[in-house]
Structures are given as structure tokens and as C-alpha cells.
PDB file of C-alpha atoms and ligand atoms in Angstrom:
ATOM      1  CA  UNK R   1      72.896 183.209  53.645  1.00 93.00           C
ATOM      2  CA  UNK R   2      69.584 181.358  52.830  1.00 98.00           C
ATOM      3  CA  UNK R   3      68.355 180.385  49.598  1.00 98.00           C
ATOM      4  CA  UNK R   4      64.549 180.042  49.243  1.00 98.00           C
ATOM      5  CA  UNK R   5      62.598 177.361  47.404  1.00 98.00           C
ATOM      6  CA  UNK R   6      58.810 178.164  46.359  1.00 97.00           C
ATOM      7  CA  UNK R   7      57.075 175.236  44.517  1.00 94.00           C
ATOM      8  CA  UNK R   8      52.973 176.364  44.216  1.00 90.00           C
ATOM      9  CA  UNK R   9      52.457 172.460  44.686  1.00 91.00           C
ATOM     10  CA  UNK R  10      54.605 171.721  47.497  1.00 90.00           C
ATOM     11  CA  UNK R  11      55.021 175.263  49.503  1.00 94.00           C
ATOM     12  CA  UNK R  12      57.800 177.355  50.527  1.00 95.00           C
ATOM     13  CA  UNK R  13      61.297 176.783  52.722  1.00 97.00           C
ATOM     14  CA  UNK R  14      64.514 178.268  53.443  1.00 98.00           C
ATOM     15  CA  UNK R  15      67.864 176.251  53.404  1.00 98.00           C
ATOM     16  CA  UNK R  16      71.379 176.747  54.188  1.00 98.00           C
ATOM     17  CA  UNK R  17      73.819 175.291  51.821  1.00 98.00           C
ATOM     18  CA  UNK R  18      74.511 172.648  54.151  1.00 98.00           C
ATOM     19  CA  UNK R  19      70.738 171.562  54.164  1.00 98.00           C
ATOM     20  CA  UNK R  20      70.601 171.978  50.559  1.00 98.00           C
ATOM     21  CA  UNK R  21      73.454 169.447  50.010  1.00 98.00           C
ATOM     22  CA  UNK R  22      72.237 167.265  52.700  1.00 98.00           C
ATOM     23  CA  UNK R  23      68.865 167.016  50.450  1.00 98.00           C
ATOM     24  CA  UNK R  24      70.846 166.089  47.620  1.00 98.00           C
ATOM     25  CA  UNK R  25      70.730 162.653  46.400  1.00 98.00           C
ATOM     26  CA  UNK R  26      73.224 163.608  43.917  1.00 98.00           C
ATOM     27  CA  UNK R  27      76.601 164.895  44.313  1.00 98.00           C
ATOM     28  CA  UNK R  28      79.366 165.167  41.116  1.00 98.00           C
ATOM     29  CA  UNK R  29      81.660 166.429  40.602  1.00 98.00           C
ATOM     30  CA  UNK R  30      80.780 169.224  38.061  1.00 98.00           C
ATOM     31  CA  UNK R  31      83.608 169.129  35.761  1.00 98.00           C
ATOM     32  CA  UNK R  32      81.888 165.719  34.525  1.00 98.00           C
ATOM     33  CA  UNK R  33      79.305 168.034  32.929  1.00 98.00           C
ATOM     34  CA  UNK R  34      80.707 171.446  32.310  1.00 98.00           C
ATOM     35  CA  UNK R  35      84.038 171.936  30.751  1.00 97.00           C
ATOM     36  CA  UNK R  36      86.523 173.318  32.860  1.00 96.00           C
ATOM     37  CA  UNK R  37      84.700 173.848  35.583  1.00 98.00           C
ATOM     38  CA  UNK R  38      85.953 172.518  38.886  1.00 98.00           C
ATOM     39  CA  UNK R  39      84.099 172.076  42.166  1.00 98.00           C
ATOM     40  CA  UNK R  40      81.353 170.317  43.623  1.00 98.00           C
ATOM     41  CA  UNK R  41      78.176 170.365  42.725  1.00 99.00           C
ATOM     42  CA  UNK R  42      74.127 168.142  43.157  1.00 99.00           C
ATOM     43  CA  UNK R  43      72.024 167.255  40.620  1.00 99.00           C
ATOM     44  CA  UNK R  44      69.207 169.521  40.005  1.00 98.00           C
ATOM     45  CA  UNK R  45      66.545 166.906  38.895  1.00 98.00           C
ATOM     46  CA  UNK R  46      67.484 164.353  41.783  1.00 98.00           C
ATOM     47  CA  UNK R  47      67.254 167.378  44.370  1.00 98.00           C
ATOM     48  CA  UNK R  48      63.835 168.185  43.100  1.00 97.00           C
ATOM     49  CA  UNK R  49      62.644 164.855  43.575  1.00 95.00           C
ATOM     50  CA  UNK R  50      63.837 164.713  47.198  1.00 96.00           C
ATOM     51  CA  UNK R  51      62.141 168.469  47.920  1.00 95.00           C
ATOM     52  CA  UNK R  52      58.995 167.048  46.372  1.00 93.00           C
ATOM     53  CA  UNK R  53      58.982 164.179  48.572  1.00 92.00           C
ATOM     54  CA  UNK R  54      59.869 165.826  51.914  1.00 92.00           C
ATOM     55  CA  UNK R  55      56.802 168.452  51.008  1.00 89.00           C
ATOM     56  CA  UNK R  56      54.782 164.913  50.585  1.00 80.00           C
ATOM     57  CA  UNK R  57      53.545 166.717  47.941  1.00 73.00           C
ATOM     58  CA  UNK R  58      50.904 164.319  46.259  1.00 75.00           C
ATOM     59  CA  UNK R  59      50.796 165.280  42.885  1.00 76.00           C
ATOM     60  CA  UNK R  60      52.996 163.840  39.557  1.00 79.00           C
ATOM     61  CA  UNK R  61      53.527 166.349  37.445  1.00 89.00           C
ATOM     62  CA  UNK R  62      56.652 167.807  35.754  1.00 93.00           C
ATOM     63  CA  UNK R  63      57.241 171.587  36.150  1.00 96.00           C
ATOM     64  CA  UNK R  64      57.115 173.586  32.734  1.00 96.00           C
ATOM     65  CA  UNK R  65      60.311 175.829  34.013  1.00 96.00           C
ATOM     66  CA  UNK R  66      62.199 177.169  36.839  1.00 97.00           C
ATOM     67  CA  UNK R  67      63.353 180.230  37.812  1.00 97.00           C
ATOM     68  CA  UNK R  68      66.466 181.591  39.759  1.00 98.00           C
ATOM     69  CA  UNK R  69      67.132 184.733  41.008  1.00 98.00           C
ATOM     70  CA  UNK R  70      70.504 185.963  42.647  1.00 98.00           C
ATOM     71  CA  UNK R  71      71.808 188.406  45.118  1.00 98.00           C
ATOM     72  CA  UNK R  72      72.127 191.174  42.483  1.00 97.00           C
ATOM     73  CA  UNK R  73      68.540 190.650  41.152  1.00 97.00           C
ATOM     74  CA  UNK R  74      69.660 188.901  37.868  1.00 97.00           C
ATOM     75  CA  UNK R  75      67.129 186.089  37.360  1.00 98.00           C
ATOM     76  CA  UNK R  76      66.913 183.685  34.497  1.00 98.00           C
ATOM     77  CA  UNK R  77      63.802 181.777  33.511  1.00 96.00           C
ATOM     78  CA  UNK R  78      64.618 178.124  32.064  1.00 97.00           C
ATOM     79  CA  UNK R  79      62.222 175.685  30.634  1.00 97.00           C
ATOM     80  CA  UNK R  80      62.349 172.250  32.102  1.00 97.00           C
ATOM     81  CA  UNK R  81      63.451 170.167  29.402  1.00 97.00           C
ATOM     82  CA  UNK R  82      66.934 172.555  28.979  1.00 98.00           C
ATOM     83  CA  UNK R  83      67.370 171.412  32.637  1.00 98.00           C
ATOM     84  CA  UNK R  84      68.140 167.670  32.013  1.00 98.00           C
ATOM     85  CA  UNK R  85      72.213 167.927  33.290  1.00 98.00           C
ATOM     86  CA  UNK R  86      71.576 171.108  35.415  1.00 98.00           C
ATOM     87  CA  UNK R  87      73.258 171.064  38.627  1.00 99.00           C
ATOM     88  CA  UNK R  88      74.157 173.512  42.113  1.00 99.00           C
ATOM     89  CA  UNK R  89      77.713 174.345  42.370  1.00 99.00           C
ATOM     90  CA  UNK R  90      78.729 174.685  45.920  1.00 98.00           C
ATOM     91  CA  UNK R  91      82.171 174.187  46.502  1.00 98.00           C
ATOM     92  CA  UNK R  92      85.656 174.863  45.058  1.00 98.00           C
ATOM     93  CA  UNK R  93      88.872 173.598  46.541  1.00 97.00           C
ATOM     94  CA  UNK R  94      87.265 172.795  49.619  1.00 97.00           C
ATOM     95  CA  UNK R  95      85.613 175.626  50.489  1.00 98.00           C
ATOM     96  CA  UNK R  96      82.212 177.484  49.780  1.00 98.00           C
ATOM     97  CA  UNK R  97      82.370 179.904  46.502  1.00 98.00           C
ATOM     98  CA  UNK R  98      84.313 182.300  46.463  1.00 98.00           C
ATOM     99  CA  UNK R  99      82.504 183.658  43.090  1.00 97.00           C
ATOM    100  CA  UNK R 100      78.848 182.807  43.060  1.00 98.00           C
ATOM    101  CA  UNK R 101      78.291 181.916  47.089  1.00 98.00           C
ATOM    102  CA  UNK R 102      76.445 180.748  48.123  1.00 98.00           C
ATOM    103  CA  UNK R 103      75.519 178.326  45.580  1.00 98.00           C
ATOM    104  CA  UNK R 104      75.854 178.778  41.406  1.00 98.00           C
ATOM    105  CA  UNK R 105      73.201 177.178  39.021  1.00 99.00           C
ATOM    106  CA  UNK R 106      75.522 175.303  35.692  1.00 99.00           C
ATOM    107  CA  UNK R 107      72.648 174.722  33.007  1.00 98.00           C
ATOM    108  CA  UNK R 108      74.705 172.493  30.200  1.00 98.00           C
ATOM    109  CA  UNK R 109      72.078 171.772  28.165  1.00 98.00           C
ATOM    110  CA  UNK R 110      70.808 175.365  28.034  1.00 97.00           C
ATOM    111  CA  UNK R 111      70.310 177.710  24.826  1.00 96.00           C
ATOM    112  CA  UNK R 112      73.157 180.308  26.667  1.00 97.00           C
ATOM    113  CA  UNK R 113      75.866 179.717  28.894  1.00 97.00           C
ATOM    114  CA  UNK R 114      74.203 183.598  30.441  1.00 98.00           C
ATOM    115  CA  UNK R 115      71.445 181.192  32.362  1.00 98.00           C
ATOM    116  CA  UNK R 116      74.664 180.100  34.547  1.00 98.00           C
ATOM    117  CA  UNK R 117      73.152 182.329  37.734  1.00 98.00           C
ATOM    118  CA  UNK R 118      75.527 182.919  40.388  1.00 98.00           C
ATOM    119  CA  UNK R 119      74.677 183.671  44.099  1.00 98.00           C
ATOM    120  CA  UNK R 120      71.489 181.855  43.695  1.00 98.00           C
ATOM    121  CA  UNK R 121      69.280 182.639  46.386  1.00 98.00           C
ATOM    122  CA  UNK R 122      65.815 182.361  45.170  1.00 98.00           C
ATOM    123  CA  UNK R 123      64.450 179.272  43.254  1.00 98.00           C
ATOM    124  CA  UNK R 124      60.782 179.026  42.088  1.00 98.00           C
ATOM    125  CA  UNK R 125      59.109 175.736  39.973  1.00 97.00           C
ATOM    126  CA  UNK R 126      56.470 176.571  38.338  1.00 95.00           C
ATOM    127  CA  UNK R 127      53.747 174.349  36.932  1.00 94.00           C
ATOM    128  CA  UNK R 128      51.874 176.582  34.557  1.00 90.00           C
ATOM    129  CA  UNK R 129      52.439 178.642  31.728  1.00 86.00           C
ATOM    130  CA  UNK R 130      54.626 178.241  28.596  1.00 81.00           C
ATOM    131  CA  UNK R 131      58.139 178.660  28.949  1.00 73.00           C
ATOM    132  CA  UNK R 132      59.595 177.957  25.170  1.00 82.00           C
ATOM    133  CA  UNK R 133      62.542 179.494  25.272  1.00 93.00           C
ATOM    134  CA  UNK R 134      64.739 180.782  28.207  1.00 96.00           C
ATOM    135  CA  UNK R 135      65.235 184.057  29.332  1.00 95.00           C
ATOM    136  CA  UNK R 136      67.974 185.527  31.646  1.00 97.00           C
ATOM    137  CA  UNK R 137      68.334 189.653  32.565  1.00 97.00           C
ATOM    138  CA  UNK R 138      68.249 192.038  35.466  1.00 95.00           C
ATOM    139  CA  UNK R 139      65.128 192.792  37.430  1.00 86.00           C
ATOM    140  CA  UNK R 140      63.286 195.690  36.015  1.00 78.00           C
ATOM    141  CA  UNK R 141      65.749 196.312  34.030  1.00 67.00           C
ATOM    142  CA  UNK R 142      65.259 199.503  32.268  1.00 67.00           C
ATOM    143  CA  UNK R 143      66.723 199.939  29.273  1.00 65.00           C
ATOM    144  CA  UNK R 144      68.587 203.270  27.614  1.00 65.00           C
ATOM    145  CA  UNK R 145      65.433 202.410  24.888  1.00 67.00           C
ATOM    146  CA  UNK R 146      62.594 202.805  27.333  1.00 65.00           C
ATOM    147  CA  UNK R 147      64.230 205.858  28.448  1.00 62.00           C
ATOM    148  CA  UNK R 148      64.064 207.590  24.997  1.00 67.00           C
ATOM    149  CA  UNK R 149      60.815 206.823  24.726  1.00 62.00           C
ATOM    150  CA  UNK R 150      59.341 208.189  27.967  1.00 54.00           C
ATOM    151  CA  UNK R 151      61.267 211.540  27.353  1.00 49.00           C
TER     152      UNK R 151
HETATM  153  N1  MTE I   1      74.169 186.707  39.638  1.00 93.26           N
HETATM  154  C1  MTE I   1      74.564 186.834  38.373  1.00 93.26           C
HETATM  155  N2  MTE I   1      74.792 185.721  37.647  1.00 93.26           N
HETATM  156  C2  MTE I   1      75.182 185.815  36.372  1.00 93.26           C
HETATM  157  C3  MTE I   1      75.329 187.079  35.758  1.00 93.26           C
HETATM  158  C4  MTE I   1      75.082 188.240  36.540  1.00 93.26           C
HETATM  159  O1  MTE I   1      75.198 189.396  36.096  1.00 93.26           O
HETATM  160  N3  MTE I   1      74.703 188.074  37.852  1.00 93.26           N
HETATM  161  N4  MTE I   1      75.690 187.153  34.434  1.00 93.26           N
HETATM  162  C5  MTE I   1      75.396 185.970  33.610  1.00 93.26           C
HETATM  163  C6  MTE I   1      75.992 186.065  32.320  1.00 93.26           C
HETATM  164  S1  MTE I   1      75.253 187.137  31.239  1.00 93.26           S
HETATM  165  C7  MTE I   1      77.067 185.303  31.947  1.00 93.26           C
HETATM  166  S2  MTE I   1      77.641 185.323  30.373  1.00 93.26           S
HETATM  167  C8  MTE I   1      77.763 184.437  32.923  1.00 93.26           C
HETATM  168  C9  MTE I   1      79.253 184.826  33.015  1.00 93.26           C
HETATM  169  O2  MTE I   1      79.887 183.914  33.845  1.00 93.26           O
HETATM  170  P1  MTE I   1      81.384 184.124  34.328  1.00 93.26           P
HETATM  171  O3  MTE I   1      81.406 185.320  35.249  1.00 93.26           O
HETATM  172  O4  MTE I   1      81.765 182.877  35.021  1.00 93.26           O
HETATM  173  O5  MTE I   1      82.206 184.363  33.086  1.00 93.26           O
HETATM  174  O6  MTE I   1      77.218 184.531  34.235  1.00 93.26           O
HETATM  175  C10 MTE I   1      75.823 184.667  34.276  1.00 93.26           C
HETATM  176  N5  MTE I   1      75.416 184.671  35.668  1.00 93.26           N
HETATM  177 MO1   MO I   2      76.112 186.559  29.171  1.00 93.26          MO
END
């Protein structure tokens, strides 16, 4: 399975887990940030650096959020300065996920523990925009309020 990066500064690319943690600068091990949680995991700020550079992308500035968005269409929208300790779990007891493959996004400094995506497999930066607060939900997700309404 491949997860996509799109960055409007630096273009677009597919990885495999194994090129994603190759990228990484960064590896921990992620209990060090979330409670409880074991596995391996990279840095999320370090791996952005390293994407940045191998785009040669010539530009300094610091993305306003990202967004994720997993196999099941659940996405979560997360503004950079909740992203500080964020990190890519990819591993637990040796092997790839189990729950969450192929990687899982761990935000600790986030406003919910509900922006912890699982079976990332789309990542965006994005460089515009406001982005105070996070948001996390399905994809057009309709809800049983909308419905009453259109009756
Ligand atoms: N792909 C995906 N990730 C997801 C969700 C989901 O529905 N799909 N639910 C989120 C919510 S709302 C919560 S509270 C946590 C629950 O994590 P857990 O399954 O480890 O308890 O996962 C988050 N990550
Ligand atoms: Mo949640």
C-alpha cells in the first residue's frame, strides 16, 4: 500500500513504508511521547524537512496545517503548531501494524486524541489558509441532521 504526499510547494510522490522510514531522520520509539503506546515510530517535523529537501524545494516557509486522510476516508485537519511531537507509527513487535497499516499518525500535543488517524494514506501540507483549531470526521459525512432537513 502507498501513502501519498502533496506539498503545493514541493509537488507530489508516492512512498512505501519502507521509503517513508528510509526518509526519516528520526526514528523513536513512540512510547517516549505517547503513553502506552508501543512501537516504532519517525518524527513528523524531521521527515518534513527531509521531503522538503529531496523536492529541492526553494522556499522557507512553515506550513499553516496538515492534513491526513485514511483508508476509510476519515481525515483530520491539524494546524501546525499542535504538530510539534507528532510522529508516524509504523511498527509493533516487529512487524508492520496490525491496526492502523500501513502507517498511524500519534498527534500528542493535539486538542483530541480523535486526530490519531490510522491507515494513513494520504498526507497534504498546506501553506495557506487559517487552520485555528483542528478538525477530524468522515468524508462527506452526512449527518442524521442534514437528512431532516432535506426531507
Ligand atoms: N482511520 C481512522 N482513524 C481513526 C478513526 C477512524 O474512524 N478511522 N477514529 C479516530 C477517533 S475518533 C479516535 S477517538 C481514535 C480511537 O483510537 P483507538 O482505536 O486506538 O482507540 O482513532 C482515531 N483515528
Ligand atoms: Mo474520537
Amino acid at each position: 500500500m502507498k501513502v501519498s504526499v502533496y506539498d503545493e510547494l514541493c509537488g507530489d510522490a508516492e512512498f512505501t513504508v519502507d521509503e517513508l522510514k528510509a526518509l526519516a531522520p528520526l526514528h523513536l520509539s513512540l512510547k517516549d511521547r505517547v503513553q502506552g503506546v508501543e512501537g516504532k515510530a519517525f518524527d513528523l517535523l524531521t521527515w518534513y524537512g527531509a521531503w522538503r529537501q529531496r523536492q529541492l524545494a526553494n522556499t522557507d516557509r512553515t506550513p499553516v496545517y496538515m492534513e491526513v486522510e485514511a483508508v476509510d476516508e476519515f481525515q483530520a485537519k491539524i494546524p501546525w503548531e499542535q504538530l510539534g511531537q507528532a510522529a508516524f507509527l509504523y511498527e509493533q513487535t516487529g512487524e508492520p501494524l496490525k491496526k492502523g497499516f500501513p502507517i498511524r499518525l500519534y498527534v500528542p500535543d493535539g486538542s483530541s486524541e480523535c486526530l490519531n488517524v490510522k491507515s494513513v494514506v494520504k498526507i497534504k501540507f498546506s501553506y495557506h489558509g487559517s487552520s485555528a483549531e483542528a478538525s477530524y470526521g468522515f468524508k462527506n459525512q452526512v449527518s442524521i441532521e442534514d437528512l431532516k432537513l432535506k426531507k
